[in-house]
Amino acid sequence: MLFSEVYGSYYNVIAAILSEAVAGELTDQRINEIIGEKAFAESVLTIPASLRNGSWPLLTRENTTPLEHIPSMPLTILQKRWLRALIQDPRIKLFSVPEAGLEDIEPLYGEDVFCFFDRYSDGDPYDDPQYVAHFRTILTALREKRRLRIRFTGHRGSRHSWKCAPYKLEYSAKDDKFRVLIASPHNTLTVNIARIKSCELLDHWTDEEYCPKQSVQETLILELKDERNALERVMLHFSHLEKETVRLDDDRYRLTLRYDREDETELLIRVLSFGPMLKVISPESFIDQVKERLNKQAGLRA
């Protein structure tokens, strides 16, 4: 919403048209082609007319322009402040995003404006130098297809040492944790980066040496009752998933979500957080997990 009218579609279209005009290569046909590529279909009725009748005094009837240089669109102060705010996020800092040109810009907002009520409070230590070093070593391995030797602590406190190939990096918004998916010639494993004690780059690997486990896609069908703004909250919670939404009547909707089987536990927790507003229609295995969780909760209260 902040940038809906800043350098929008019309700005980019006109910049492309004027760039070709400066180079002396612009024709009427090319104007229509650029509009078709970069703007809405109906824009072909408005943009050429505005350029021709003088409303936008940027182009002559001979398709030349008084401009001497190709138009540039520098960032506005608002955009710079927004970028500066993003760069302050400790998770983004892990990726070594350059701050050149933004050093003296005041962030548009600070981290203290957010109040997270739907995620665990023991997130990863993003400011810990060892954690940052491990994260960036893993990034290098992913980009260069390098093997790693990692030593980490398992869920039950046992220590492990693996030579492996990292093939995917994931972030859990619910847990506020990063995890790396790794493969050996005979096995695959998901490791929370915060559990890694040491991380060392090794040699390069090829697709023939390692066969990363393919994700298994599942389909979940839900029925939603839109009370207390439930529809908007569900769309936000599951925005990262492929989905289909069908309206059944005034306040009921059917949602079809597609997800990775490895994320099923996290998805189950999210579905339960909506209480009676969400009803699981299928599959039966997911319904059984919902019942099991609810029975456990009932037993704890008894």
XYZ file of C-alpha atoms in Angstrom:
302
model
C 0.000 0.000 0.000
C 2.902 2.371 0.699
C 4.114 2.198 -2.883
C 0.942 1.546 -4.884
C 1.272 4.863 -6.761
C 5.049 5.238 -6.547
C 6.737 4.127 -9.763
C 3.682 2.095 -10.680
C 2.834 0.568 -14.041
C 2.509 3.873 -15.908
C 5.907 5.085 -14.697
C 7.645 1.940 -15.952
C 5.841 2.004 -19.294
C 6.658 5.666 -19.972
C 10.281 5.134 -18.897
C 10.611 2.277 -21.414
C 9.011 4.361 -24.194
C 11.214 7.380 -23.515
C 14.349 5.224 -23.345
C 13.751 4.089 -26.926
C 12.868 7.648 -27.941
C 16.205 8.914 -26.577
C 17.957 6.216 -28.631
C 16.018 7.314 -31.743
C 14.429 3.887 -32.203
C 10.808 4.584 -31.251
C 7.897 3.885 -33.625
C 4.114 3.915 -33.191
C 4.082 0.125 -33.374
C 6.802 -0.123 -30.746
C 4.805 2.139 -28.374
C 1.870 -0.283 -28.554
C 4.189 -3.271 -28.066
C 5.746 -1.746 -24.912
C 2.303 -0.956 -23.507
C 1.186 -4.520 -24.210
C 4.250 -5.938 -22.446
C 4.320 -3.707 -19.360
C 0.817 -2.282 -18.777
C -2.828 -3.280 -18.661
C -4.611 -4.094 -21.908
C -6.836 -1.009 -21.755
C -3.792 1.263 -21.327
C -3.294 1.246 -25.109
C -6.323 3.536 -25.260
C -5.005 6.125 -22.791
C -1.210 6.244 -22.818
C -0.617 7.030 -26.526
C -3.374 9.678 -26.482
C -1.891 11.377 -23.409
C 1.536 11.441 -25.050
C 0.143 12.816 -28.323
C -2.230 15.528 -27.076
C 0.292 17.207 -24.802
C -1.196 16.082 -21.481
C 2.161 14.426 -20.888
C 4.602 16.715 -22.772
C 7.312 14.090 -23.078
C 7.033 12.946 -26.682
C 6.687 14.726 -30.038
C 4.541 13.632 -32.964
C 7.741 12.387 -34.655
C 8.380 10.042 -31.689
C 11.327 12.060 -30.412
C 11.687 13.463 -26.918
C 13.173 16.634 -25.399
C 14.936 14.423 -22.873
C 18.671 14.044 -23.400
C 19.200 11.074 -21.098
C 17.433 7.804 -20.452
C 14.988 8.352 -17.552
C 15.989 6.935 -14.198
C 13.780 6.261 -11.230
C 15.791 6.732 -8.033
C 14.403 5.425 -4.783
C 12.189 7.809 -2.859
C 12.918 8.639 0.792
C 9.923 6.497 1.767
C 11.286 3.512 -0.132
C 14.740 3.984 1.401
C 13.263 4.161 4.899
C 11.322 0.968 4.240
C 14.426 -0.831 2.962
C 16.397 0.403 5.950
C 13.736 -1.016 8.265
C 13.890 -4.386 6.506
C 17.659 -4.540 6.787
C 17.379 -4.063 10.559
C 15.619 -7.441 10.810
C 18.196 -9.805 12.374
C 17.046 -12.636 10.067
C 17.736 -10.561 6.952
C 21.129 -9.541 8.336
C 22.118 -13.221 8.217
C 22.226 -12.966 4.416
C 24.806 -10.119 4.449
C 22.518 -7.694 2.617
C 24.560 -4.585 1.617
C 23.564 -1.285 3.226
C 25.383 1.002 0.791
C 23.446 4.218 0.273
C 21.230 3.695 3.310
C 23.680 4.454 6.106
C 22.142 7.833 7.035
C 18.505 6.832 6.428
C 16.143 6.551 9.398
C 14.218 3.232 9.431
C 10.505 3.556 8.714
C 9.753 1.432 11.797
C 11.549 -0.551 14.466
C 11.268 -4.142 15.638
C 9.385 -2.947 18.725
C 6.269 -2.146 16.655
C 5.528 -5.875 16.251
C 3.834 -8.003 18.874
C 4.002 -11.724 18.105
C 1.336 -13.740 19.889
C 1.330 -16.873 17.708
C 4.925 -18.107 17.811
C 7.266 -19.595 20.380
C 9.506 -17.267 22.360
C 12.686 -19.414 22.152
C 13.620 -18.462 18.586
C 17.104 -18.778 17.132
C 19.910 -16.565 18.539
C 20.327 -14.438 15.402
C 22.870 -12.111 17.032
C 25.147 -14.896 18.277
C 28.475 -14.745 16.344
C 28.790 -18.544 16.203
C 25.237 -18.932 14.894
C 25.862 -16.268 12.230
C 29.114 -17.978 11.170
C 27.389 -21.370 10.847
C 24.496 -19.853 8.895
C 26.785 -18.158 6.382
C 28.914 -21.282 5.970
C 25.754 -23.212 5.114
C 24.740 -20.494 2.632
C 28.132 -20.790 0.934
C 27.768 -24.566 0.747
C 24.309 -24.241 -0.805
C 25.428 -21.691 -3.401
C 28.613 -23.531 -4.369
C 27.301 -27.121 -3.992
C 29.895 -27.917 -1.326
C 29.737 -30.712 1.200
C 29.818 -29.956 4.923
C 31.128 -31.619 8.026
C 28.704 -30.680 10.796
C 28.619 -31.607 14.441
C 25.306 -31.086 16.178
C 23.231 -32.064 19.179
C 20.093 -34.109 18.582
C 16.695 -33.660 20.186
C 17.568 -36.045 23.020
C 20.994 -34.566 23.703
C 23.001 -37.102 21.694
C 25.931 -35.782 19.666
C 26.343 -36.445 15.946
C 28.981 -35.801 13.296
C 28.065 -35.942 9.625
C 29.662 -35.431 6.243
C 26.726 -34.289 4.177
C 25.371 -32.151 1.352
C 22.981 -29.332 2.284
C 20.230 -28.920 -0.305
C 17.602 -26.669 1.261
C 17.233 -23.969 3.913
C 13.869 -23.528 5.664
C 12.410 -21.016 8.104
C 9.566 -21.787 10.502
C 7.544 -18.690 11.356
C 5.813 -20.589 14.167
C 9.084 -21.636 15.846
C 11.114 -18.615 14.661
C 13.903 -21.008 13.710
C 15.973 -21.836 10.638
C 16.692 -25.425 9.727
C 18.858 -26.972 7.032
C 17.942 -30.100 5.079
C 20.985 -32.277 4.477
C 21.643 -35.524 2.624
C 24.259 -38.249 2.799
C 24.550 -41.026 0.211
C 22.172 -43.149 2.293
C 20.073 -40.847 4.438
C 18.463 -37.420 4.818
C 18.031 -35.290 7.902
C 16.659 -31.927 9.035
C 18.837 -30.040 11.522
C 18.003 -26.865 13.439
C 20.894 -24.491 12.805
C 20.944 -23.454 16.481
C 21.839 -27.071 17.388
C 24.975 -27.075 15.231
C 28.200 -26.951 17.252
C 30.668 -26.776 14.352
C 30.364 -26.426 10.603
C 33.181 -26.919 8.069
C 33.214 -26.547 4.271
C 34.459 -29.572 2.312
C 34.726 -30.454 -1.385
C 32.127 -30.000 -4.141
C 29.417 -32.578 -4.774
C 27.381 -33.643 -7.794
C 23.762 -34.723 -8.246
C 24.956 -38.272 -8.938
C 26.579 -38.533 -5.501
C 23.593 -37.351 -3.469
C 19.884 -37.840 -3.973
C 18.031 -35.386 -1.712
C 14.700 -36.663 -0.459
C 11.820 -35.410 -2.559
C 9.076 -33.643 -0.648
C 5.722 -35.418 -0.407
C 2.771 -33.133 -1.074
C -0.476 -33.630 0.838
C -3.906 -32.006 0.476
C -5.983 -30.721 3.391
C -9.623 -29.672 3.006
C -11.110 -27.347 5.604
C -14.456 -25.694 6.158
C -14.306 -22.179 7.578
C -16.966 -20.211 9.416
C -16.149 -16.526 8.990
C -16.593 -15.154 12.500
C -14.329 -12.614 14.194
C -12.540 -11.927 10.919
C -11.557 -15.603 10.632
C -11.307 -15.624 6.829
C -8.736 -12.826 6.739
C -6.721 -14.409 9.553
C -6.721 -17.820 7.861
C -5.581 -16.289 4.557
C -2.720 -14.603 6.414
C -1.707 -17.706 8.389
C -1.635 -19.946 5.317
C -0.418 -17.350 2.802
C 2.729 -19.410 2.085
C 0.719 -22.438 0.925
C -0.881 -23.171 -2.417
C -4.622 -22.947 -1.828
C -8.102 -22.804 -3.333
C -11.007 -21.027 -1.632
C -14.672 -21.589 -2.509
C -17.546 -19.670 -0.950
C -20.331 -22.005 0.201
C -22.787 -19.421 1.562
C -22.784 -16.035 3.308
C -20.258 -16.950 6.010
C -18.922 -20.418 5.131
C -15.970 -21.262 2.890
C -14.197 -24.422 1.769
C -10.393 -24.208 1.738
C -8.118 -26.659 -0.014
C -4.485 -26.420 1.138
C -1.457 -28.224 -0.313
C 1.496 -28.704 1.998
C 4.697 -30.654 2.525
C 4.149 -33.753 4.672
C 7.168 -32.827 6.830
C 5.314 -29.661 7.911
C 2.182 -31.524 9.003
C 2.720 -31.090 12.749
C 3.122 -27.330 12.426
C 0.062 -27.161 10.168
C -1.952 -29.158 12.700
C -1.081 -26.679 15.459
C -2.131 -23.762 13.263
C -5.455 -25.363 12.364
C -6.231 -26.081 16.025
C -5.472 -22.458 16.950
C -8.643 -21.369 15.109
C -10.887 -23.493 17.339
C -14.464 -24.062 16.123
C -14.046 -21.657 13.175
C -12.157 -24.353 11.225
C -13.437 -27.867 10.600
C -11.250 -30.520 8.976
C -13.103 -32.326 6.179
C -10.301 -34.549 4.906
C -8.042 -36.517 4.972
C -9.057 -38.961 7.686
C -5.477 -39.242 8.953
C -5.435 -35.511 9.711
C -8.847 -35.730 11.411
C -7.482 -38.540 13.618
C -4.563 -36.321 14.663
C -6.962 -33.510 15.565
C -9.009 -35.894 17.730
C -5.863 -37.229 19.398
C -4.660 -33.729 20.269
C -8.051 -32.672 21.611
C -8.347 -35.833 23.733
C -4.900 -35.185 25.218
C -5.869 -31.622 26.073
C -9.096 -32.825 27.667
C -7.149 -35.340 29.737
C -4.777 -32.650 30.983
C -7.700 -30.519 32.149
C -9.437 -33.393 33.940
